[in-house]
PDB file of C-alpha atoms in Angstrom:
ATOM      1  CA  GLU A   1    -124.902 -23.615  67.558  1.00  0.00           C
ATOM      2  CA  VAL A   2    -128.670 -23.881  67.444  1.00  0.00           C
ATOM      3  CA  GLN A   3    -130.435 -20.635  66.604  1.00  0.00           C
ATOM      4  CA  LEU A   4    -134.133 -19.882  66.339  1.00  0.00           C
ATOM      5  CA  VAL A   5    -134.938 -16.386  65.133  1.00  0.00           C
ATOM      6  CA  GLU A   6    -138.479 -15.048  65.237  1.00  0.00           C
ATOM      7  CA  SER A   7    -139.682 -12.150  63.130  1.00  0.00           C
ATOM      8  CA  GLY A   8    -142.883 -10.494  61.995  1.00  0.00           C
ATOM      9  CA  GLY A   9    -144.073  -8.947  65.226  1.00  0.00           C
ATOM     10  CA  GLY A  10    -145.336  -5.402  65.457  1.00  0.00           C
ATOM     11  CA  LEU A  11    -148.284  -3.150  66.167  1.00  0.00           C
ATOM     12  CA  VAL A  12    -151.626  -4.197  64.702  1.00  0.00           C
ATOM     13  CA  GLN A  13    -155.174  -2.966  65.213  1.00  0.00           C
ATOM     14  CA  PRO A  14    -157.815  -5.145  66.847  1.00  0.00           C
ATOM     15  CA  GLY A  15    -159.344  -7.417  64.230  1.00  0.00           C
ATOM     16  CA  GLY A  16    -156.178  -7.316  62.166  1.00  0.00           C
ATOM     17  CA  SER A  17    -153.809 -10.024  61.008  1.00  0.00           C
ATOM     18  CA  LEU A  18    -150.124 -10.776  61.342  1.00  0.00           C
ATOM     19  CA  ARG A  19    -147.762 -13.542  60.261  1.00  0.00           C
ATOM     20  CA  LEU A  20    -144.918 -14.575  62.523  1.00  0.00           C
ATOM     21  CA  SER A  21    -141.910 -16.505  61.240  1.00  0.00           C
ATOM     22  CA  CYS A  22    -139.259 -18.543  63.001  1.00  0.00           C
ATOM     23  CA  THR A  23    -136.116 -19.472  61.084  1.00  0.00           C
ATOM     24  CA  ALA A  24    -133.943 -22.258  62.422  1.00  0.00           C
ATOM     25  CA  SER A  25    -130.252 -22.978  61.960  1.00  0.00           C
ATOM     26  CA  GLY A  26    -127.724 -25.318  63.528  1.00  0.00           C
ATOM     27  CA  LEU A  27    -130.173 -28.216  63.762  1.00  0.00           C
ATOM     28  CA  THR A  28    -131.969 -30.639  61.464  1.00  0.00           C
ATOM     29  CA  PHE A  29    -135.224 -28.702  61.482  1.00  0.00           C
ATOM     30  CA  ARG A  30    -137.340 -31.359  59.777  1.00  0.00           C
ATOM     31  CA  THR A  31    -136.755 -33.769  62.679  1.00  0.00           C
ATOM     32  CA  TYR A  32    -138.209 -31.458  65.353  1.00  0.00           C
ATOM     33  CA  ASP A  33    -141.777 -30.946  66.425  1.00  0.00           C
ATOM     34  CA  MET A  34    -142.253 -27.214  66.897  1.00  0.00           C
ATOM     35  CA  ASN A  35    -144.289 -24.976  69.150  1.00  0.00           C
ATOM     36  CA  TRP A  36    -145.280 -21.378  69.661  1.00  0.00           C
ATOM     37  CA  VAL A  37    -145.385 -20.059  73.236  1.00  0.00           C
ATOM     38  CA  ARG A  38    -146.432 -16.543  74.203  1.00  0.00           C
ATOM     39  CA  GLN A  39    -145.894 -14.295  77.188  1.00  0.00           C
ATOM     40  CA  PRO A  40    -147.994 -11.173  77.777  1.00  0.00           C
ATOM     41  CA  PRO A  41    -146.004  -8.291  79.259  1.00  0.00           C
ATOM     42  CA  GLY A  42    -145.240  -8.971  82.917  1.00  0.00           C
ATOM     43  CA  ARG A  43    -147.060 -12.295  82.900  1.00  0.00           C
ATOM     44  CA  GLY A  44    -146.388 -16.006  82.567  1.00  0.00           C
ATOM     45  CA  LEU A  45    -145.854 -18.402  79.692  1.00  0.00           C
ATOM     46  CA  GLU A  46    -148.759 -19.770  77.663  1.00  0.00           C
ATOM     47  CA  TRP A  47    -148.424 -22.598  75.155  1.00  0.00           C
ATOM     48  CA  VAL A  48    -150.126 -21.479  71.932  1.00  0.00           C
ATOM     49  CA  SER A  49    -149.680 -24.051  69.183  1.00  0.00           C
ATOM     50  CA  TYR A  50    -147.914 -27.250  68.104  1.00  0.00           C
ATOM     51  CA  ILE A  51    -146.957 -28.785  64.765  1.00  0.00           C
ATOM     52  CA  SER A  52    -145.453 -32.196  64.090  1.00  0.00           C
ATOM     53  CA  THR A  53    -142.314 -32.782  62.046  1.00  0.00           C
ATOM     54  CA  SER A  54    -144.202 -33.303  58.793  1.00  0.00           C
ATOM     55  CA  GLY A  55    -146.873 -30.728  59.521  1.00  0.00           C
ATOM     56  CA  SER A  56    -149.594 -33.360  59.419  1.00  0.00           C
ATOM     57  CA  THR A  57    -150.604 -32.832  63.059  1.00  0.00           C
ATOM     58  CA  THR A  58    -151.356 -29.479  64.644  1.00  0.00           C
ATOM     59  CA  ASP A  59    -153.012 -28.324  67.846  1.00  0.00           C
ATOM     60  CA  TYR A  60    -153.967 -25.018  69.402  1.00  0.00           C
ATOM     61  CA  ALA A  61    -154.775 -23.530  72.758  1.00  0.00           C
ATOM     62  CA  ASP A  62    -158.504 -22.885  73.129  1.00  0.00           C
ATOM     63  CA  SER A  63    -157.766 -19.151  73.373  1.00  0.00           C
ATOM     64  CA  VAL A  64    -156.531 -19.034  69.754  1.00  0.00           C
ATOM     65  CA  LYS A  65    -158.293 -21.950  68.060  1.00  0.00           C
ATOM     66  CA  GLY A  66    -160.030 -20.886  64.891  1.00  0.00           C
ATOM     67  CA  ARG A  67    -158.046 -17.648  64.662  1.00  0.00           C
ATOM     68  CA  PHE A  68    -154.401 -18.802  64.489  1.00  0.00           C
ATOM     69  CA  THR A  69    -152.833 -21.262  62.015  1.00  0.00           C
ATOM     70  CA  ILE A  70    -149.453 -22.898  62.467  1.00  0.00           C
ATOM     71  CA  SER A  71    -147.468 -24.182  59.507  1.00  0.00           C
ATOM     72  CA  ARG A  72    -143.916 -25.035  58.514  1.00  0.00           C
ATOM     73  CA  ASP A  73    -141.674 -25.257  55.477  1.00  0.00           C
ATOM     74  CA  ASN A  74    -138.971 -27.834  56.122  1.00  0.00           C
ATOM     75  CA  GLY A  75    -137.179 -26.877  52.924  1.00  0.00           C
ATOM     76  CA  LYS A  76    -136.748 -23.357  54.286  1.00  0.00           C
ATOM     77  CA  ASN A  77    -136.143 -24.408  57.916  1.00  0.00           C
ATOM     78  CA  SER A  78    -139.027 -22.167  58.857  1.00  0.00           C
ATOM     79  CA  LEU A  79    -142.040 -22.178  61.142  1.00  0.00           C
ATOM     80  CA  TYR A  80    -144.971 -19.811  60.803  1.00  0.00           C
ATOM     81  CA  LEU A  81    -147.927 -18.566  62.807  1.00  0.00           C
ATOM     82  CA  ASP A  82    -150.731 -16.836  60.942  1.00  0.00           C
ATOM     83  CA  MET A  83    -152.757 -14.782  63.370  1.00  0.00           C
ATOM     84  CA  ASN A  84    -156.177 -13.427  62.402  1.00  0.00           C
ATOM     85  CA  SER A  85    -158.960 -11.560  64.237  1.00  0.00           C
ATOM     86  CA  LEU A  86    -156.401 -10.314  66.705  1.00  0.00           C
ATOM     87  CA  ARG A  87    -157.524  -9.093  70.117  1.00  0.00           C
ATOM     88  CA  ALA A  88    -155.885  -6.956  72.768  1.00  0.00           C
ATOM     89  CA  GLU A  89    -155.360 -10.070  74.864  1.00  0.00           C
ATOM     90  CA  ASP A  90    -153.163 -11.538  72.115  1.00  0.00           C
ATOM     91  CA  SER A  91    -150.538  -8.881  72.872  1.00  0.00           C
ATOM     92  CA  ALA A  92    -147.434 -10.741  73.977  1.00  0.00           C
ATOM     93  CA  VAL A  93    -143.907 -11.771  73.160  1.00  0.00           C
ATOM     94  CA  TYR A  94    -144.181 -14.845  70.946  1.00  0.00           C
ATOM     95  CA  PHE A  95    -141.458 -17.486  71.202  1.00  0.00           C
ATOM     96  CA  CYS A  96    -140.865 -20.475  68.947  1.00  0.00           C
ATOM     97  CA  ALA A  97    -139.461 -23.571  70.606  1.00  0.00           C
ATOM     98  CA  THR A  98    -138.311 -27.015  69.525  1.00  0.00           C
ATOM     99  CA  ALA A  99    -139.850 -30.022  71.232  1.00  0.00           C
ATOM    100  CA  ALA A 100    -137.482 -32.919  71.763  1.00  0.00           C
ATOM    101  CA  SER A 101    -137.746 -36.066  73.821  1.00  0.00           C
ATOM    102  CA  TYR A 102    -135.044 -36.594  76.378  1.00  0.00           C
ATOM    103  CA  PHE A 103    -134.638 -40.216  77.423  1.00  0.00           C
ATOM    104  CA  TYR A 104    -134.440 -41.270  81.044  1.00  0.00           C
ATOM    105  CA  ASP A 105    -135.141 -44.610  82.651  1.00  0.00           C
ATOM    106  CA  MET A 106    -136.195 -46.053  79.270  1.00  0.00           C
ATOM    107  CA  ASN A 107    -138.847 -43.402  78.688  1.00  0.00           C
ATOM    108  CA  GLY A 108    -138.869 -40.407  76.374  1.00  0.00           C
ATOM    109  CA  TYR A 109    -139.766 -37.135  78.075  1.00  0.00           C
ATOM    110  CA  PRO A 110    -140.747 -34.236  75.808  1.00  0.00           C
ATOM    111  CA  THR A 111    -139.120 -30.903  76.568  1.00  0.00           C
ATOM    112  CA  PHE A 112    -138.776 -27.484  74.969  1.00  0.00           C
ATOM    113  CA  ASP A 113    -135.013 -27.488  74.645  1.00  0.00           C
ATOM    114  CA  ASN A 114    -134.349 -24.657  72.210  1.00  0.00           C
ATOM    115  CA  TRP A 115    -136.071 -21.276  72.183  1.00  0.00           C
ATOM    116  CA  GLY A 116    -135.891 -18.176  70.049  1.00  0.00           C
ATOM    117  CA  GLN A 117    -135.468 -14.707  71.515  1.00  0.00           C
ATOM    118  CA  GLY A 118    -139.099 -13.805  70.901  1.00  0.00           C
ATOM    119  CA  THR A 119    -140.971 -11.237  68.816  1.00  0.00           C
ATOM    120  CA  LEU A 120    -143.377  -8.713  70.317  1.00  0.00           C
ATOM    121  CA  VAL A 121    -146.940  -8.448  69.065  1.00  0.00           C
ATOM    122  CA  THR A 122    -148.992  -5.484  70.227  1.00  0.00           C
ATOM    123  CA  VAL A 123    -152.695  -5.332  69.416  1.00  0.00           C
ATOM    124  CA  SER A 124    -153.996  -1.833  69.963  1.00  0.00           C
ATOM    125  CA  SER A 125    -155.900   0.903  68.221  1.00  0.00           C
TER     126      SER A 125
ATOM    127  CA  ASP B   1    -156.621 -29.971  79.838  1.00  0.00           C
ATOM    128  CA  VAL B   2    -154.153 -30.453  82.672  1.00  0.00           C
ATOM    129  CA  GLN B   3    -153.941 -27.362  84.859  1.00  0.00           C
ATOM    130  CA  MET B   4    -150.726 -26.470  86.664  1.00  0.00           C
ATOM    131  CA  THR B   5    -150.366 -24.407  89.815  1.00  0.00           C
ATOM    132  CA  GLN B   6    -147.228 -23.182  91.586  1.00  0.00           C
ATOM    133  CA  SER B   7    -146.497 -21.901  95.039  1.00  0.00           C
ATOM    134  CA  PRO B   8    -145.427 -19.465  96.146  1.00  0.00           C
ATOM    135  CA  SER B   9    -146.007 -16.976  93.341  1.00  0.00           C
ATOM    136  CA  SER B  10    -142.966 -15.058  94.552  1.00  0.00           C
ATOM    137  CA  LEU B  11    -140.360 -15.271  97.258  1.00  0.00           C
ATOM    138  CA  SER B  12    -137.503 -13.227  98.585  1.00  0.00           C
ATOM    139  CA  ALA B  13    -134.296 -14.969  99.540  1.00  0.00           C
ATOM    140  CA  SER B  14    -130.651 -14.295 100.226  1.00  0.00           C
ATOM    141  CA  VAL B  15    -127.547 -15.658  98.564  1.00  0.00           C
ATOM    142  CA  GLY B  16    -126.783 -19.020 100.149  1.00  0.00           C
ATOM    143  CA  ASP B  17    -130.382 -19.763 101.122  1.00  0.00           C
ATOM    144  CA  ARG B  18    -132.079 -23.047 100.317  1.00  0.00           C
ATOM    145  CA  VAL B  19    -135.125 -22.371  98.133  1.00  0.00           C
ATOM    146  CA  THR B  20    -138.044 -24.694  97.441  1.00  0.00           C
ATOM    147  CA  ILE B  21    -140.736 -24.139  94.825  1.00  0.00           C
ATOM    148  CA  SER B  22    -143.810 -26.335  94.525  1.00  0.00           C
ATOM    149  CA  CYS B  23    -145.780 -27.301  91.442  1.00  0.00           C
ATOM    150  CA  ARG B  24    -149.063 -29.200  91.370  1.00  0.00           C
ATOM    151  CA  ALA B  25    -150.917 -30.770  88.441  1.00  0.00           C
ATOM    152  CA  SER B  26    -154.707 -31.097  88.291  1.00  0.00           C
ATOM    153  CA  GLN B  27    -154.303 -34.779  87.403  1.00  0.00           C
ATOM    154  CA  SER B  28    -151.432 -37.223  87.398  1.00  0.00           C
ATOM    155  CA  VAL B  29    -148.701 -36.410  84.904  1.00  0.00           C
ATOM    156  CA  ARG B  30    -146.515 -39.272  86.161  1.00  0.00           C
ATOM    157  CA  SER B  31    -142.947 -37.904  85.852  1.00  0.00           C
ATOM    158  CA  PHE B  32    -143.619 -35.832  82.742  1.00  0.00           C
ATOM    159  CA  LEU B  33    -142.685 -32.573  84.401  1.00  0.00           C
ATOM    160  CA  ASN B  34    -140.136 -29.986  83.289  1.00  0.00           C
ATOM    161  CA  TRP B  35    -138.711 -26.927  85.045  1.00  0.00           C
ATOM    162  CA  TYR B  36    -137.537 -23.789  83.254  1.00  0.00           C
ATOM    163  CA  GLN B  37    -135.701 -20.671  84.416  1.00  0.00           C
ATOM    164  CA  GLN B  38    -136.419 -17.315  82.804  1.00  0.00           C
ATOM    165  CA  LYS B  39    -134.551 -14.070  83.321  1.00  0.00           C
ATOM    166  CA  PRO B  40    -136.011 -10.683  82.310  1.00  0.00           C
ATOM    167  CA  GLY B  41    -135.976 -10.113  78.575  1.00  0.00           C
ATOM    168  CA  LYS B  42    -134.693 -13.612  77.859  1.00  0.00           C
ATOM    169  CA  ALA B  43    -136.164 -16.868  76.647  1.00  0.00           C
ATOM    170  CA  PRO B  44    -136.817 -19.642  79.151  1.00  0.00           C
ATOM    171  CA  LYS B  45    -134.045 -22.158  79.739  1.00  0.00           C
ATOM    172  CA  LEU B  46    -134.629 -25.842  80.451  1.00  0.00           C
ATOM    173  CA  LEU B  47    -133.317 -26.840  83.890  1.00  0.00           C
ATOM    174  CA  ILE B  48    -134.887 -30.200  84.699  1.00  0.00           C
ATOM    175  CA  TYR B  49    -136.838 -32.784  82.735  1.00  0.00           C
ATOM    176  CA  ALA B  50    -138.549 -36.008  83.777  1.00  0.00           C
ATOM    177  CA  ALA B  51    -139.210 -34.371  87.149  1.00  0.00           C
ATOM    178  CA  SER B  52    -135.705 -34.968  88.453  1.00  0.00           C
ATOM    179  CA  SER B  53    -133.166 -35.191  85.609  1.00  0.00           C
ATOM    180  CA  LEU B  54    -130.755 -32.298  85.369  1.00  0.00           C
ATOM    181  CA  GLN B  55    -130.312 -30.811  81.902  1.00  0.00           C
ATOM    182  CA  SER B  56    -126.699 -30.856  80.705  1.00  0.00           C
ATOM    183  CA  GLY B  57    -124.768 -27.832  81.921  1.00  0.00           C
ATOM    184  CA  VAL B  58    -127.173 -26.954  84.737  1.00  0.00           C
ATOM    185  CA  PRO B  59    -125.455 -26.584  88.128  1.00  0.00           C
ATOM    186  CA  SER B  60    -125.959 -29.408  90.596  1.00  0.00           C
ATOM    187  CA  ARG B  61    -127.413 -27.027  93.199  1.00  0.00           C
ATOM    188  CA  PHE B  62    -130.671 -27.395  91.229  1.00  0.00           C
ATOM    189  CA  SER B  63    -132.695 -30.522  91.869  1.00  0.00           C
ATOM    190  CA  GLY B  64    -136.206 -31.727  91.193  1.00  0.00           C
ATOM    191  CA  SER B  65    -138.424 -34.299  92.814  1.00  0.00           C
ATOM    192  CA  GLY B  66    -141.941 -35.646  92.793  1.00  0.00           C
ATOM    193  CA  SER B  67    -144.284 -37.666  90.629  1.00  0.00           C
ATOM    194  CA  GLY B  68    -147.996 -37.882  89.957  1.00  0.00           C
ATOM    195  CA  THR B  69    -149.420 -34.508  90.889  1.00  0.00           C
ATOM    196  CA  ASP B  70    -146.904 -32.940  93.277  1.00  0.00           C
ATOM    197  CA  PHE B  71    -143.453 -31.725  92.353  1.00  0.00           C
ATOM    198  CA  THR B  72    -140.680 -29.649  93.877  1.00  0.00           C
ATOM    199  CA  LEU B  73    -137.767 -27.636  92.526  1.00  0.00           C
ATOM    200  CA  THR B  74    -135.002 -27.048  95.047  1.00  0.00           C
ATOM    201  CA  ILE B  75    -132.030 -24.711  94.846  1.00  0.00           C
ATOM    202  CA  SER B  76    -129.673 -25.894  97.559  1.00  0.00           C
ATOM    203  CA  SER B  77    -127.634 -22.698  97.901  1.00  0.00           C
ATOM    204  CA  LEU B  78    -128.994 -19.691  96.033  1.00  0.00           C
ATOM    205  CA  GLN B  79    -126.462 -17.847  93.877  1.00  0.00           C
ATOM    206  CA  PRO B  80    -126.730 -14.296  92.483  1.00  0.00           C
ATOM    207  CA  GLU B  81    -127.369 -15.630  88.967  1.00  0.00           C
ATOM    208  CA  ASP B  82    -130.356 -17.683  90.201  1.00  0.00           C
ATOM    209  CA  PHE B  83    -132.607 -14.678  90.743  1.00  0.00           C
ATOM    210  CA  ALA B  84    -135.193 -15.309  88.067  1.00  0.00           C
ATOM    211  CA  THR B  85    -138.675 -16.677  87.468  1.00  0.00           C
ATOM    212  CA  TYR B  86    -139.183 -20.441  87.469  1.00  0.00           C
ATOM    213  CA  TYR B  87    -141.905 -22.283  85.570  1.00  0.00           C
ATOM    214  CA  CYS B  88    -143.038 -25.881  85.682  1.00  0.00           C
ATOM    215  CA  GLN B  89    -144.510 -27.511  82.571  1.00  0.00           C
ATOM    216  CA  GLN B  90    -146.322 -30.789  82.120  1.00  0.00           C
ATOM    217  CA  SER B  91    -145.411 -32.880  79.068  1.00  0.00           C
ATOM    218  CA  PHE B  92    -147.764 -35.795  79.757  1.00  0.00           C
ATOM    219  CA  SER B  93    -150.889 -34.538  78.031  1.00  0.00           C
ATOM    220  CA  ILE B  94    -149.235 -33.503  74.793  1.00  0.00           C
ATOM    221  CA  PRO B  95    -149.207 -31.659  72.566  1.00  0.00           C
ATOM    222  CA  ARG B  96    -150.958 -29.314  75.011  1.00  0.00           C
ATOM    223  CA  TYR B  97    -147.894 -28.508  77.072  1.00  0.00           C
ATOM    224  CA  THR B  98    -149.327 -26.560  80.012  1.00  0.00           C
ATOM    225  CA  PHE B  99    -147.118 -24.235  82.031  1.00  0.00           C
ATOM    226  CA  GLY B 100    -147.509 -23.248  85.642  1.00  0.00           C
ATOM    227  CA  PRO B 101    -148.004 -19.539  86.429  1.00  0.00           C
ATOM    228  CA  GLY B 102    -144.411 -19.084  87.574  1.00  0.00           C
ATOM    229  CA  THR B 103    -142.521 -18.330  90.779  1.00  0.00           C
ATOM    230  CA  LYS B 104    -140.403 -15.199  90.929  1.00  0.00           C
ATOM    231  CA  VAL B 105    -137.302 -15.440  93.097  1.00  0.00           C
ATOM    232  CA  ASP B 106    -135.874 -12.077  94.059  1.00  0.00           C
ATOM    233  CA  ILE B 107    -133.292 -10.682  96.438  1.00  0.00           C
ATOM    234  CA  LYS B 108    -134.222 -10.172 100.072  1.00  0.00           C
TER     235      LYS B 108
END
């Protein structure tokens, strides 16, 4: 059974920092691109960041670029999100998700097929 | 970036009703469109990929259609376990996987 378990969330003051972790089991972690997705309380899903299988390619939503850093350790089956200069609007449940291509009609279609349960980050003084 | 919109933002329906949710992309995403279901306090669950392909284990009352910029998720006969929020997501302009704002389906 595939499991993704996030940790590291909590209460932090504006301007502070936090590191989120996502530990994977039941899958060959090094073969999956990974993503972070967040969801502010009572609101919709927002893609936050992406990292390729090797970690050589990353991307970020404009709302977090320059403040957040995604990384991974394939030897530890772990994904990380370092969050700096946190703002109130960063308060959300943060999910990690695998990205896998599902094939249909001879094309590969990327999907987020496995998700963790989420970890809550609250930025408040 | 590709922007996604959904309509309606919420709807009320009864068990057995046919429900249709629309999703529109700001530019063509061909058939690179996924649908997810999310229940309160839970992670999203993949329902449909490639605009119309049913994920394994998803009931056949769910179906998807469309291509280019306009897409539809249909639930042919709403069941009690289907009351949830539904999100579309484009996977054409990756790795910036944009989600729609969601459609909440609740009990009439």
